Coordinates of C-alpha atoms in Angstrom, one line a residue:
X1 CA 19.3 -7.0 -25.7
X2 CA 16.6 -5.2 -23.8
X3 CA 16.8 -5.8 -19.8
X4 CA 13.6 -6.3 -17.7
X5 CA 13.5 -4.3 -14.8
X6 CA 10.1 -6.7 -12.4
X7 CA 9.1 -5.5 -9.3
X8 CA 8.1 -8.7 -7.2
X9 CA 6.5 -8.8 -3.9
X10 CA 9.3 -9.0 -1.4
X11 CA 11.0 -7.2 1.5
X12 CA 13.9 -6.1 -0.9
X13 CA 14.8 -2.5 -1.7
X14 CA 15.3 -3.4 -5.4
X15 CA 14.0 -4.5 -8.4
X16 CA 15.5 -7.9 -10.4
X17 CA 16.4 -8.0 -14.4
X18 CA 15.4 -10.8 -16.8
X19 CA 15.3 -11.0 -20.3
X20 CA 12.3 -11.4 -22.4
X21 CA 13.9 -15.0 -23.9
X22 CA 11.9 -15.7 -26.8
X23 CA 9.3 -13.2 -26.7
X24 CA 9.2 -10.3 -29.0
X25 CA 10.2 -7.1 -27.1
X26 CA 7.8 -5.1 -28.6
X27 CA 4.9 -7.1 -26.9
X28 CA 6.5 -6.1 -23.5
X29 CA 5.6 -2.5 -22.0
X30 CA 5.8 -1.5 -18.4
X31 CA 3.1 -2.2 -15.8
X32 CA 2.3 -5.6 -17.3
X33 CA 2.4 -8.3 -15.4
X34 CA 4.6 -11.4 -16.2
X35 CA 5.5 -14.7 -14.7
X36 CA 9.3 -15.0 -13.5
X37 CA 11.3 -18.3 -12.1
X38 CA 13.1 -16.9 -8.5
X39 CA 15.4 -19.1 -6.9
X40 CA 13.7 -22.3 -5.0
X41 CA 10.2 -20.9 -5.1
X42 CA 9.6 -21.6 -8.8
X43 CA 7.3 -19.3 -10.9
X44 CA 6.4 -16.0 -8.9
X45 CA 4.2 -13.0 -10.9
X46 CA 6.0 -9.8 -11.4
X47 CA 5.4 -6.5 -12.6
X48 CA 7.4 -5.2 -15.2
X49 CA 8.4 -1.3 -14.8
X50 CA 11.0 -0.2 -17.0
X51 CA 12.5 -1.9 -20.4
X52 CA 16.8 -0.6 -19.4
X53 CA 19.5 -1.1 -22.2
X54 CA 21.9 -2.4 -19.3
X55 CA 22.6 -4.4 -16.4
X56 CA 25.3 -4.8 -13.9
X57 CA 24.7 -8.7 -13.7
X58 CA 26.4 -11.0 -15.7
X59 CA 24.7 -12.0 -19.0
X60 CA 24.9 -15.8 -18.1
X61 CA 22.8 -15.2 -14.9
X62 CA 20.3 -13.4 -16.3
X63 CA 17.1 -15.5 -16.6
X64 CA 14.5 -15.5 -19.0
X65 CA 10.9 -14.9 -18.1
X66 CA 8.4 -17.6 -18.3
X67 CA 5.4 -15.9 -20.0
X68 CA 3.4 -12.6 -20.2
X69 CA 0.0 -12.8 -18.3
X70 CA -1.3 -9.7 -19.3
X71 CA -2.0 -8.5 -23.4
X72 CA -2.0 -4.7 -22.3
X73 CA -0.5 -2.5 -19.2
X74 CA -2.6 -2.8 -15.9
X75 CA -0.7 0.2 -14.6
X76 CA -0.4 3.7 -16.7
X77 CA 3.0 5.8 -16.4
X78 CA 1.7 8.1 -14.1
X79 CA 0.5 4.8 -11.5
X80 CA 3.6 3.5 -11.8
X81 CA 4.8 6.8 -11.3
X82 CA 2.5 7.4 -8.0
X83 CA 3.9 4.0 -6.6
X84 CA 7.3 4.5 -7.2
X85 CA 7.2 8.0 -5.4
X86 CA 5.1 6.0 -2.7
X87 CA 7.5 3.7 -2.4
X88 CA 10.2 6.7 -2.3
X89 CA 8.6 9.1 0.4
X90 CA 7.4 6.3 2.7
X91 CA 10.2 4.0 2.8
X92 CA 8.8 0.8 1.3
X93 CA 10.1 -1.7 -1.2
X94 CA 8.6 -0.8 -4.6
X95 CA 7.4 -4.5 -5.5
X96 CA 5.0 -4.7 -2.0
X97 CA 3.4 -1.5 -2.9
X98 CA 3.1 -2.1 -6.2
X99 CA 1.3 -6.1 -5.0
X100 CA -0.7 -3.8 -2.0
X101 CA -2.5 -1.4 -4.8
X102 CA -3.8 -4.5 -7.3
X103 CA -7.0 -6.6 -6.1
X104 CA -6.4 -10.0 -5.0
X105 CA -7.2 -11.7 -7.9
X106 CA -4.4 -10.3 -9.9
X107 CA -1.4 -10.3 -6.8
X108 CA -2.6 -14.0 -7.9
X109 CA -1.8 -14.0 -11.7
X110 CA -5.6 -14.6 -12.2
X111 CA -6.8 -13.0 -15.7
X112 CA -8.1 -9.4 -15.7
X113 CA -11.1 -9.9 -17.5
X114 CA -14.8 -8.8 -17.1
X115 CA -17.0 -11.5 -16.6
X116 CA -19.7 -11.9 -19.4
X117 CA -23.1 -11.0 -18.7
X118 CA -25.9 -10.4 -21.7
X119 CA -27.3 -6.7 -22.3
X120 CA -30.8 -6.3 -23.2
X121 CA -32.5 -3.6 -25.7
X122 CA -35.0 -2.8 -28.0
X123 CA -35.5 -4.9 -31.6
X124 CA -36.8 -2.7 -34.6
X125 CA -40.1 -4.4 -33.8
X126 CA -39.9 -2.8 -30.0
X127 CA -38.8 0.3 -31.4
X128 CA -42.0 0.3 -33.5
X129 CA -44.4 -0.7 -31.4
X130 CA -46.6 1.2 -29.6
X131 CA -46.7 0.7 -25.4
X132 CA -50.6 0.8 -25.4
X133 CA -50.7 -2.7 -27.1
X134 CA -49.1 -3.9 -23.6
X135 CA -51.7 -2.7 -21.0
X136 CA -52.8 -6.2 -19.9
X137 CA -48.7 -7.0 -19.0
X138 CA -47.7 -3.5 -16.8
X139 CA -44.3 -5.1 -16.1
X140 CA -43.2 -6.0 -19.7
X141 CA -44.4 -2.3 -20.7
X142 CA -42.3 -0.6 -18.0
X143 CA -39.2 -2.5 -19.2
X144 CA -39.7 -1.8 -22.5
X145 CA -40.3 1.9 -21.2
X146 CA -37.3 1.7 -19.3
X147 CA -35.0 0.1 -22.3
X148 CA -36.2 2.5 -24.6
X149 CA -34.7 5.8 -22.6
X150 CA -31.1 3.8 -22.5
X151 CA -31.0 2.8 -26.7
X152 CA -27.6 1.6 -26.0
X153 CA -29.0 -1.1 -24.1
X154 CA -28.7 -2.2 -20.4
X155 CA -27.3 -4.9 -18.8
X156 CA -29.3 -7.7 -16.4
X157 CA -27.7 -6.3 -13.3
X158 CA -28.7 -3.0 -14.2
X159 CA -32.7 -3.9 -14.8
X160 CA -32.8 -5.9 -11.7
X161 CA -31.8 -2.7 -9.9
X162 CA -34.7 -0.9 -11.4
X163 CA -36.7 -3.9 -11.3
X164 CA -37.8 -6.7 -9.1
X165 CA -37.2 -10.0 -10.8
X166 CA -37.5 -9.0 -14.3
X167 CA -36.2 -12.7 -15.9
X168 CA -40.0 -13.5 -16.9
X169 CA -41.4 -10.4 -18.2
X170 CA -37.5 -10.7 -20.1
X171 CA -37.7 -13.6 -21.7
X172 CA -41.3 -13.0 -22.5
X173 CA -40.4 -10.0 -24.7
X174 CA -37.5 -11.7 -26.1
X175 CA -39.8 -14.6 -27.2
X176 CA -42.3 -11.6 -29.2
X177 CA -39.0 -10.1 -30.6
X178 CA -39.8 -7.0 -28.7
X179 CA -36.3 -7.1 -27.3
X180 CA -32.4 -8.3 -28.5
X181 CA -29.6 -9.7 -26.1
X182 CA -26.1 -10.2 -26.5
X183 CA -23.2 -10.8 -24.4
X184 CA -20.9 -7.8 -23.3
X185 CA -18.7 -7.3 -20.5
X186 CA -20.4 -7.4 -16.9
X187 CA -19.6 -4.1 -15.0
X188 CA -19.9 -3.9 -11.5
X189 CA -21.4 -0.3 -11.7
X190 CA -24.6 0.9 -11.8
X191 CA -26.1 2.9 -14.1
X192 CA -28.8 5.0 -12.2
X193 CA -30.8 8.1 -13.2
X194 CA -30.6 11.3 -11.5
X195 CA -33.5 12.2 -9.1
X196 CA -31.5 15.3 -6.6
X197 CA -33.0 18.3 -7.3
X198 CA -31.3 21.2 -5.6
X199 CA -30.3 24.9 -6.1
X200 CA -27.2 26.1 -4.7
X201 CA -26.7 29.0 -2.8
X202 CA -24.5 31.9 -3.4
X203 CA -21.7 30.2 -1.1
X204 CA -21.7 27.2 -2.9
X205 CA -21.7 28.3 -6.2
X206 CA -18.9 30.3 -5.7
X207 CA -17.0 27.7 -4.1
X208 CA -17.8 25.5 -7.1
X209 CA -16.9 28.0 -10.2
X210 CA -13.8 28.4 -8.2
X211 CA -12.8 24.3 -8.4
X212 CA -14.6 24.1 -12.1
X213 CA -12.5 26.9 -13.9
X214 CA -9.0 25.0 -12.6
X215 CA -9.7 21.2 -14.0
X216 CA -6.9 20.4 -15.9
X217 CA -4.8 21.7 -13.5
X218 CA -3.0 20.6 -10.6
X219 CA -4.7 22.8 -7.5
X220 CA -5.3 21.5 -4.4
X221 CA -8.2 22.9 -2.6
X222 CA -9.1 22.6 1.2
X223 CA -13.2 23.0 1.1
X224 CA -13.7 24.3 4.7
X225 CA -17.6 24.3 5.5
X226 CA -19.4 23.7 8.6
X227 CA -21.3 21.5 9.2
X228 CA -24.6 20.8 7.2
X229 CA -23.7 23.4 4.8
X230 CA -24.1 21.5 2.0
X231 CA -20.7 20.3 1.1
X232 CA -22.1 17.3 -0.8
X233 CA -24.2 19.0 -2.9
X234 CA -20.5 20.9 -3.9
X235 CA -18.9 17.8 -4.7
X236 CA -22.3 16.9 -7.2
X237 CA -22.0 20.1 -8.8
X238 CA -18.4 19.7 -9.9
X239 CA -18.4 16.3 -10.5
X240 CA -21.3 16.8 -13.2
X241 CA -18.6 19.6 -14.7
X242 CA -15.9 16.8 -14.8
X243 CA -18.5 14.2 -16.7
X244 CA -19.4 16.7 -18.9
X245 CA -15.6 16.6 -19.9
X246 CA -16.0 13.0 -20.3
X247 CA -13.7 12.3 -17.5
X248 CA -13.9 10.6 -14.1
X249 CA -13.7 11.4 -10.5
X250 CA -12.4 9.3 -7.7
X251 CA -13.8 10.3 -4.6
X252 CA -12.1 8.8 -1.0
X253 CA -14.6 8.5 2.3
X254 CA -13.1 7.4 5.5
X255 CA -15.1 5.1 6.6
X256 CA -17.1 1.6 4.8
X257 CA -19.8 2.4 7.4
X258 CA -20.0 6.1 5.6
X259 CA -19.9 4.6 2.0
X260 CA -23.4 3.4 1.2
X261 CA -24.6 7.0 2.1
X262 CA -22.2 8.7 0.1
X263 CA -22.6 6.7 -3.1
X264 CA -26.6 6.8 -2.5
X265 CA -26.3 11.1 -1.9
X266 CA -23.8 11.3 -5.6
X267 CA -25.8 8.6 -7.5
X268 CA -28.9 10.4 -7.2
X269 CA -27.3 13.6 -8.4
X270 CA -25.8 12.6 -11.8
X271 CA -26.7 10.3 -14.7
X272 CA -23.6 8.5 -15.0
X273 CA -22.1 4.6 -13.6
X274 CA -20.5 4.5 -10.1
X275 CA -17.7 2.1 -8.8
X276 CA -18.0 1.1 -5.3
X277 CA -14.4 -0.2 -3.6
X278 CA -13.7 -1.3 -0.3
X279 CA -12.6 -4.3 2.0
X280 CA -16.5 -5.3 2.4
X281 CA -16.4 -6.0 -1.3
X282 CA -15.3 -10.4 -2.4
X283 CA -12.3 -10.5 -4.1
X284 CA -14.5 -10.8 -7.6
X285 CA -16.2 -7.5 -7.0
X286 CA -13.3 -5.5 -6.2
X287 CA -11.9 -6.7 -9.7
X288 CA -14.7 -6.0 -11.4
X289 CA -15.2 -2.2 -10.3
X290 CA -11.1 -2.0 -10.3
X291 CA -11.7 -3.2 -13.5
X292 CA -14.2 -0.5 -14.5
X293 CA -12.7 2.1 -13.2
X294 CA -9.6 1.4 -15.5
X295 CA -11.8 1.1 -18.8
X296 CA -13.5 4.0 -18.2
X297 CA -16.6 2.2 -17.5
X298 CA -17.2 4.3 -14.2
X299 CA -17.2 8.5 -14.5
X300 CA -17.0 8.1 -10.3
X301 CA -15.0 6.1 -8.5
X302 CA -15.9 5.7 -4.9
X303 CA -14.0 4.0 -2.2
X304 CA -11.9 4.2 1.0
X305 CA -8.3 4.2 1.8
X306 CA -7.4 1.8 -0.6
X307 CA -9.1 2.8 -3.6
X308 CA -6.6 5.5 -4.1
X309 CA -4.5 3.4 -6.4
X310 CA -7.6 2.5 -8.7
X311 CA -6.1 3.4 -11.8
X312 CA -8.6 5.3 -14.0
X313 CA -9.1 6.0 -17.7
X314 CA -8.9 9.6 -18.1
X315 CA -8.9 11.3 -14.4
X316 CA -10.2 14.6 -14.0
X317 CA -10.8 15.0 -10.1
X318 CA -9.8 13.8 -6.8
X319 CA -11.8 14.2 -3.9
X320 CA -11.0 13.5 -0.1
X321 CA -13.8 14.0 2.1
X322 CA -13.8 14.1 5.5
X323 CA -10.0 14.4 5.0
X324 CA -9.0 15.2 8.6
X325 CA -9.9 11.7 9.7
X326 CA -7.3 9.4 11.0
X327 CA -8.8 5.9 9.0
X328 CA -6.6 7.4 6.0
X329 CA -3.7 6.7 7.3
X330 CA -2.7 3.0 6.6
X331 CA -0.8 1.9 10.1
X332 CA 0.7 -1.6 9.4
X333 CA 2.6 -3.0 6.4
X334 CA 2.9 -0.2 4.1
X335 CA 2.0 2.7 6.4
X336 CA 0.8 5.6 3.9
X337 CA -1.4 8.6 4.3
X338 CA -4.5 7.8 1.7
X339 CA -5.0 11.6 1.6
X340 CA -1.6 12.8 0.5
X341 CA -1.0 9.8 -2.0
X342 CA -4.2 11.7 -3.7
X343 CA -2.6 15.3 -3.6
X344 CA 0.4 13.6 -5.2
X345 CA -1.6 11.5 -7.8
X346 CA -3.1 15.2 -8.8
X347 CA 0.2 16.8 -9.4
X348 CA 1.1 14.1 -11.3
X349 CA -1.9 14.0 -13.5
X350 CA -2.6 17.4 -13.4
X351 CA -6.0 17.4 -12.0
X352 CA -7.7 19.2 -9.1
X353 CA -7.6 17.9 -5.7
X354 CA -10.6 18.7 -3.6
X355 CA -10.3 18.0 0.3
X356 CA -13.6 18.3 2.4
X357 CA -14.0 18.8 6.1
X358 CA -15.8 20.7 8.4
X359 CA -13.0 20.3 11.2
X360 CA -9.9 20.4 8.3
X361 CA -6.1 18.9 9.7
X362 CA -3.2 21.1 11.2
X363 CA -1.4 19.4 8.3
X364 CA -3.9 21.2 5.7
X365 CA -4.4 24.4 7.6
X366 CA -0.8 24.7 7.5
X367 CA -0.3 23.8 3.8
X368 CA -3.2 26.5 2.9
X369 CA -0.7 29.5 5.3
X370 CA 2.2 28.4 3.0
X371 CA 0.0 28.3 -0.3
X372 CA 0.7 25.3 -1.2
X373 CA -3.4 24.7 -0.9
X374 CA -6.4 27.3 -1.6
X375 CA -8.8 27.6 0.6
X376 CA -12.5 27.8 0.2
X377 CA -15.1 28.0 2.8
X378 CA -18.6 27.8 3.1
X379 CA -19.9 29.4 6.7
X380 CA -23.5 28.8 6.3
X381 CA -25.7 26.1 6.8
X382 CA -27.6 25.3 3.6
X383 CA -31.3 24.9 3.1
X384 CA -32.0 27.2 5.9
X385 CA -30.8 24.4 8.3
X386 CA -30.6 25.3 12.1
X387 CA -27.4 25.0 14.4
X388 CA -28.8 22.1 16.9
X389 CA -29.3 23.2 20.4
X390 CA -25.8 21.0 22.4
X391 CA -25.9 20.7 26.3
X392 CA -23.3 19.7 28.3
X393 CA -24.4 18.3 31.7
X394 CA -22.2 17.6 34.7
X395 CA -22.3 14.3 35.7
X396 CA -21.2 14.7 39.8
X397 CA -23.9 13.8 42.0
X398 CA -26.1 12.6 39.4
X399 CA -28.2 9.2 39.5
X400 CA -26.5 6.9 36.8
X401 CA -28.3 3.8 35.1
X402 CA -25.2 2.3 33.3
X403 CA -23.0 5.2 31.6
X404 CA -26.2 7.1 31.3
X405 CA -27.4 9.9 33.7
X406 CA -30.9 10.1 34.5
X407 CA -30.6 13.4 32.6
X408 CA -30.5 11.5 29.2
X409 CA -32.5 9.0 30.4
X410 CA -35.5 11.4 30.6
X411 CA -34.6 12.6 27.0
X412 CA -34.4 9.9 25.5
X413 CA -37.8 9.0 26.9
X414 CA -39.5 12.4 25.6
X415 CA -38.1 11.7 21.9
X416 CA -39.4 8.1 21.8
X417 CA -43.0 8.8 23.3
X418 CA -43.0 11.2 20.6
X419 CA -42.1 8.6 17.8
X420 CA -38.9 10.0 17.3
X421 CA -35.4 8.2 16.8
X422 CA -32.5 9.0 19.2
X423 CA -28.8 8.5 18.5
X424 CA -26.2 7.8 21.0
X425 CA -22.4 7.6 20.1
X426 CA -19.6 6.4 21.9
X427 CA -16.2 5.9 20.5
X428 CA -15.7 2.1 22.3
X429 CA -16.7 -0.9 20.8
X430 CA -16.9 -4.4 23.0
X431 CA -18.4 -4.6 26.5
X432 CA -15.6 -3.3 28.5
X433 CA -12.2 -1.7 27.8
X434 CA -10.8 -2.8 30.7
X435 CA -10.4 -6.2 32.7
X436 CA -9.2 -5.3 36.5
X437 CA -8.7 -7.3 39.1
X438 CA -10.5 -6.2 42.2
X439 CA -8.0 -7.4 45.1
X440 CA -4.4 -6.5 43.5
X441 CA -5.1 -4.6 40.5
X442 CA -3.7 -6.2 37.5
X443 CA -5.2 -5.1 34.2
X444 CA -5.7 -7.5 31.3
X445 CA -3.3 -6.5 29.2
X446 CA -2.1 -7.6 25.6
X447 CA 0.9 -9.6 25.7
X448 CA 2.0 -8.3 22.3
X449 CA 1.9 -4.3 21.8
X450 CA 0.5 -3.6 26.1
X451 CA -3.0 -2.2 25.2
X452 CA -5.4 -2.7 27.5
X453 CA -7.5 -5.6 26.2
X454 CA -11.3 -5.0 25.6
X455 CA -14.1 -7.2 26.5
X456 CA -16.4 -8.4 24.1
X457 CA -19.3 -9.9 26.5
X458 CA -21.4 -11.3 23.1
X459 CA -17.9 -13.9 22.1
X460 CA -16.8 -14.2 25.8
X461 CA -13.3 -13.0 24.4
X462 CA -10.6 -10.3 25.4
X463 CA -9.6 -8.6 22.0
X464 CA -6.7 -6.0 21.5
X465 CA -8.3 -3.3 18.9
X466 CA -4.5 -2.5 18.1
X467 CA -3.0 -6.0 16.8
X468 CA -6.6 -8.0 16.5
X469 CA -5.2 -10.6 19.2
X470 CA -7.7 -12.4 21.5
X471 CA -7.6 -14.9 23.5
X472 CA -10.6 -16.5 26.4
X473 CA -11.7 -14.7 29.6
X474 CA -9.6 -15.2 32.7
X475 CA -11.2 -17.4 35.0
X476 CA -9.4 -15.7 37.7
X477 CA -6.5 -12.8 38.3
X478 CA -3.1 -14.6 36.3
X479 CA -0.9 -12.8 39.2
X480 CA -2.9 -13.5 42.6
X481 CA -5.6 -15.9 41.7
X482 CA -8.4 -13.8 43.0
X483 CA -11.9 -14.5 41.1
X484 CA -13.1 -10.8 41.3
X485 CA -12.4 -9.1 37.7
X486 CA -14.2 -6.1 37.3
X487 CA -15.1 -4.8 33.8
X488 CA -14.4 -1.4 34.1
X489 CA -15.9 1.1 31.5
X490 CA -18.3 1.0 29.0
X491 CA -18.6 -0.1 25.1
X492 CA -21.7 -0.1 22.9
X493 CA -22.1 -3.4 23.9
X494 CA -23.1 -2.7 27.6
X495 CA -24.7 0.4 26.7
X496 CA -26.8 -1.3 24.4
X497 CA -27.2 -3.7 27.1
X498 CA -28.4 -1.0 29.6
X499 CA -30.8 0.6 27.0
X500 CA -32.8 -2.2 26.5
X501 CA -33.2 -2.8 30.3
X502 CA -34.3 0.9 30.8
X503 CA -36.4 0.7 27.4
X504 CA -37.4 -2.9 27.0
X505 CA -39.9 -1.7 24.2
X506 CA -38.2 0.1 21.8
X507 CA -36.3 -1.6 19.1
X508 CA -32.2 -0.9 19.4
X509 CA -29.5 -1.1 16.4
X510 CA -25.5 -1.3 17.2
X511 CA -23.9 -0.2 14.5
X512 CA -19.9 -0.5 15.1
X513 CA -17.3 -2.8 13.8
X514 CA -18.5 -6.2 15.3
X515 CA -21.8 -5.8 14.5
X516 CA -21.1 -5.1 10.7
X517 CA -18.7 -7.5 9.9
X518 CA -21.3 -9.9 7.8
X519 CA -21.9 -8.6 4.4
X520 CA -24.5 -5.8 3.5
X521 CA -25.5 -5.9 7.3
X522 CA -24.5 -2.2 7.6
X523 CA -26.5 -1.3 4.5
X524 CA -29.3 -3.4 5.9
X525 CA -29.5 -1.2 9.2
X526 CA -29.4 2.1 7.2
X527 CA -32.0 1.1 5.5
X528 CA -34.0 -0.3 8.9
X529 CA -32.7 3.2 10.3
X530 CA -34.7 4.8 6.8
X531 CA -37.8 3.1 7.4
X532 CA -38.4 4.1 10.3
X533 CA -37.6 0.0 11.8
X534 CA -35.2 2.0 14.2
X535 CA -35.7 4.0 17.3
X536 CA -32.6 3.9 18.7
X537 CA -29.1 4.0 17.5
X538 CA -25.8 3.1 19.2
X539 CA -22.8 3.2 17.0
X540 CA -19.4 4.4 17.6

C-alpha cells in the first residue's frame, strides 16, 4: 500500500500521509495537487511530494484522499527539489513555501488550464493570392502580410499588438476565405519581432563567449560593469545562444517600476515569446504566463522576486540583474533571498547563473574571492557613452525653496528653457517622514514595530512603510495636547509640491509607490516620459 506524503499550507514542520483509497496509484506522481479531508476544516488542497512504502501512523488512521485535481505534475523534481531546500536553509514549513511559489488561482484548487482564444492564418486561397489585388483595403493587406511571415498562425492577442483594432479587417478576410481560425490555448506572451540592432564591443563579446561556452553547466557568474556599459545588450546576446538551444531563460529585475523597460530593451532584441510576472499582474494573468512559462510557451521568463519559482520547461539560464538590490530579499512570511534561491535553482538544474550589477554585493564579491563565483567585468562604457559630469554642492548658507537650493533651482530652469527633461530622485515617498510636535517633542510613531510614521498629505493619513499600518492625522499632540505638529522632512510628495510652485508651467510626473498603485499607470508615465509629455520627473 503506497503512502502519500501532501504538503498542506500550514505552520507545521511536517508533511501528513493518506492513502490514494480508490484511485489507481499509478495516476498519482509527486507535485500534483490533490484534495485532502483535515480534521474540522473539511476538504483542504495539498500537494503531493513523495509516494513512501511506509508510515509510522497506524493504518486505521490513515485517511484516504478525496480526489486528484490535477492530470499531470505542476511541479518537476528539481522545483520540488528547490522548495524543499528552501524550506531547509531558511527555516520554513515546506507546505507554505510550496502554497507561496503557485499563483493564486491554484493555492485555490482552481483548474490549471489556458483559456481558449482562436489563432488566425493563412487559407490555401491567402497563400495564393497575390497582395496587389488588396490595394483598395491597406489594413486587410498588412494583416495578411503580417500572417503570412508567422505560417504557424497568430493568435488575436498577438495581432492586436501589431494592430490597432483588427476584428473588422479579420472577419472581412475570413468571410473571402483569405484566412482560417481555430481555437488554441491563449498565452499571455507576446510574440514580437526583433528590431535591436547592435554590435558588441570587444568587452562584451568576451564577456559573452565566456557565459555561452558554459550552458549546460552549473557556473555562477558575477557580471561586474559600470554603468552604461552595455550590460543589457550582454544579457540579449546570450539569451539568443540559449533560444538557439531551444531553451528558456528566466530573468529576475528588482523592481515592477523597472520591468516594462526591461521586457521592452530584450523583446526588441530576439524573435521569441516573453512572460511577464509580477504582483501588478490579476490573478488570471499571473496563471496564464505561470502557465506558459511551464509549457514552454515562453523562451524568457521575466519577473521580480517572486517569479523565481516559475517552473519552466527546459531551463537553460538564470539571470539576476541588478542583484545587489535589497527588493530581493522577501522580509515577512517566508523571508528568502530571490537571488540566492536562483544560484541554488542553477546547481540543481545545471544551468548558468548570470548576476548583473554595476555596484555588485559584499555577499557576491566575497563568493567570487573564494571561487565559488567567476567574475567578469566590463570597464567601459558602451557606444562611446560619456561619464556625466556629478557636482556636489554644499548646502550651508544657501537660500532654500523647499528641499531645493537655489543652486538646483537655477539648473533646473536652464534644462527646461532648453526643452530638456530633468529628473529628481529622492528615496522618501509621502509628504513628510516625520510628525513632531512643536512644544514637547513627541514623534508620531507606529504603535506596532516604532517607525517613525510618514505623512501622506494627498490621503490625509499617517502610514508606516514597515508594517503598511495607517491610521488619521492627529488633531493635536496625544501626550500634551498642543495643536503645533510640524512635518518635518521632505517626500516626493512635497517636493513635487514645491516644484510646481517654483515652475507652475512645466508639466510634473511622481513616479513612486503611491502614485503607481492603479494598473498600467507606471507604464502609462514611461511612455508620457517617451513622448516627450514629461518635463520633469520625481520618483524615488
Amino acid at each position: 500500500m503506497k503512502i502519500l506524503k501532501v504538503a498542506l499550507p500550514l505552520p507545521l514542520r511536517r508533511s501528513f500521509d493518506y492513502i490514494a483509497g480508490n484511485i489507481a496509484p499509478e495516476q498519482l506522481k509527486p507535485g500534483m495537487r490533490v484534495l485532502v479531508p483535515f480534521g474540522k476544516q473539511g476538504l483542504r488542497v495539498g500537494m503531493l511530494i513523495e509516494l513512501a512504502n511506509q508510515t509510522d501512523i497506524e493504518a486505521t488512521r490513515i485517511k484516504k484522499i478525496s480526489s486528484v485535481i490535477d492530470p499531470q505534475p505542476l511541479l518537476s523534481k528539481p522545483d520540488l527539489a528547490l522548495l524543499q531546500w528552501t524550506a531547509d536553509y531558511y527555516h520554513h514549513p515546506l507546505g507554505e513555501v510550496i502554497f507561496n511559489a503557485l499563483p493564486s488561482s491554484l493555492r485555490q484548487g482552481k483548474s490549471a488550464e489556458l483559456k481558449k482564444t482562436f489563432c488566425w492564418c493563412l487559407s490555401d486561397k491567402g497563400k495564393a493570392l497575390a497582395l496587389t489585388c488588396l490595394k483598395r483595403a491597406p489594413k486587410q493587406k498588412a494583416l495578411l502580410s503580417l500572417l503570412a511571415s508567422h505560417p504557424s498562425g497568430l493568435s488575436t492577442a498577438e495581432i492586436e499588438s501589431n494592430f490597432a483594432r483588427p476584428r473588422a479587417a479579420l472577419l472581412a478576410l475570413h468571410e473571402k476565405g483569405l484566412v482560417k481560425k481555430s481555437e488554441t490555448a491563449m498565452a499571455a506572451t507576446s510574440l514580437v519581432s526583433a528590431k535591436l540592432g547592435f554590435e558588441l564591443n570587444a568587452e562584451q563579446k568576451q564577456t559573452s563567449k565566456a557565459v555561452i561556452h558554459s550552458l549546460g553547466s552549473s557556473q555562477t557568474f558575477l557580471l561586474d560593469g559600470v554603468t552604461g556599459s552595455g550590460k543589457t545588450e550582454v544579457y540579449i546576446e546570450i539569451i539568443r545562444a540559449v533560444i538557439r538551444q531551444g531553451r528558456q531563460v528566466l530573468i529576475l529585475s528588482p523592481e515592477i517600476g523597472l520591468t516594462p523597460q526591461l521586457v521592452n530593451r530584450i523583446a526588441a532584441g530576439i524573435d521569441s515569446r516573453i512572460a511577464v510576472l509580477h504582483s501588478g499582474l490579476s490573478d488570471t494573468e499571473r496563471l496564464q504566463a505561470w502557465l506558459d512559462a511551464k509549457n514552454g510557451h515562453a523562451a524568457v521568463i521575466i519577473g521580480t522576486r517572486s517569479a523565481v519559482w516559475t517552473p519552466m520547461q527546459d531551463p537553460g539560464l538564470f539571470i539576476v540583474d541588478e542583484e545587489h538590490d535589497l527588493s530581493y530579499k522577501q522580509q515577512d512570511g517566508l523571508r528568502y533571498s530571490a537571488r540566492d534561491v536562483a544560484v541554488m535553482r542553477g546547481k540543481l538544474c545545471k544551468v548558468p547563473v548570470l548576476l548583473g550589477s554595476a555596484t555588485p554585493s559584499m555577499e557576491s564579491l566575497h563568493n567570487v574571492e573564494l571561487n565559488k563565483f567567476e567574475l567578469l567585468t566590463l570597464n567601459k562604457r558602451a557606444g562611446g557613452a560619456i561619464a556625466p559630469l556629478v557636482k556636489i554642492i554644499d548646502l550651508r548658507q544657501r537660500a532654500m525653496q523647499g528641499a531645493v537650493s537655489q543652486v538646483l533651482l537655477n539648473a533646473i530652469e536652464k534644462e527646461l528653457s532648453a526643452n530638456k527633461q530633468v529628473l529628481l530622485f529622492l528615496n522618501r515617498r509621502g509628504y513628510s517622514p516625520t510628525i513632531m510636535c512643536h512644544h514637547c517633542g513627541w514623534i508620531a510613531d507606529c504603535e506596532r514595530c516604532d517607525m517613525h510614521l510618514t505623512y501622506h498629505k494627498q490621503r490625509h493619513t499617517l502610514s508606516c512603510h514597515h508594517c503598511d499600518s495607517q491610521r488619521p492625522l492627529y488633531n493635536a499632540c496625544p501626550d500634551c495636547g498642543a495643536d503645533q505638529l510640524l512635518e518635518i522632512g521632505h517626500g516626493t510628495e512635497r517636493l513635487m509640491e514645491t516644484l510646481s510652485e517654483c515652475f507652475p508651467e512645466a508639466r510634473i510626473l511622481r513616479i513612486d509607490r503611491d502614485s503607481t498603485r492603479r494598473k498600467g499607470s507606471m507604464a502609462a508615465m514611461i511612455k508620457n516620459i517617451n513622448d516627450g509629455d514629461a518635463d520633469i520627473l520625481v520618483g524615488t
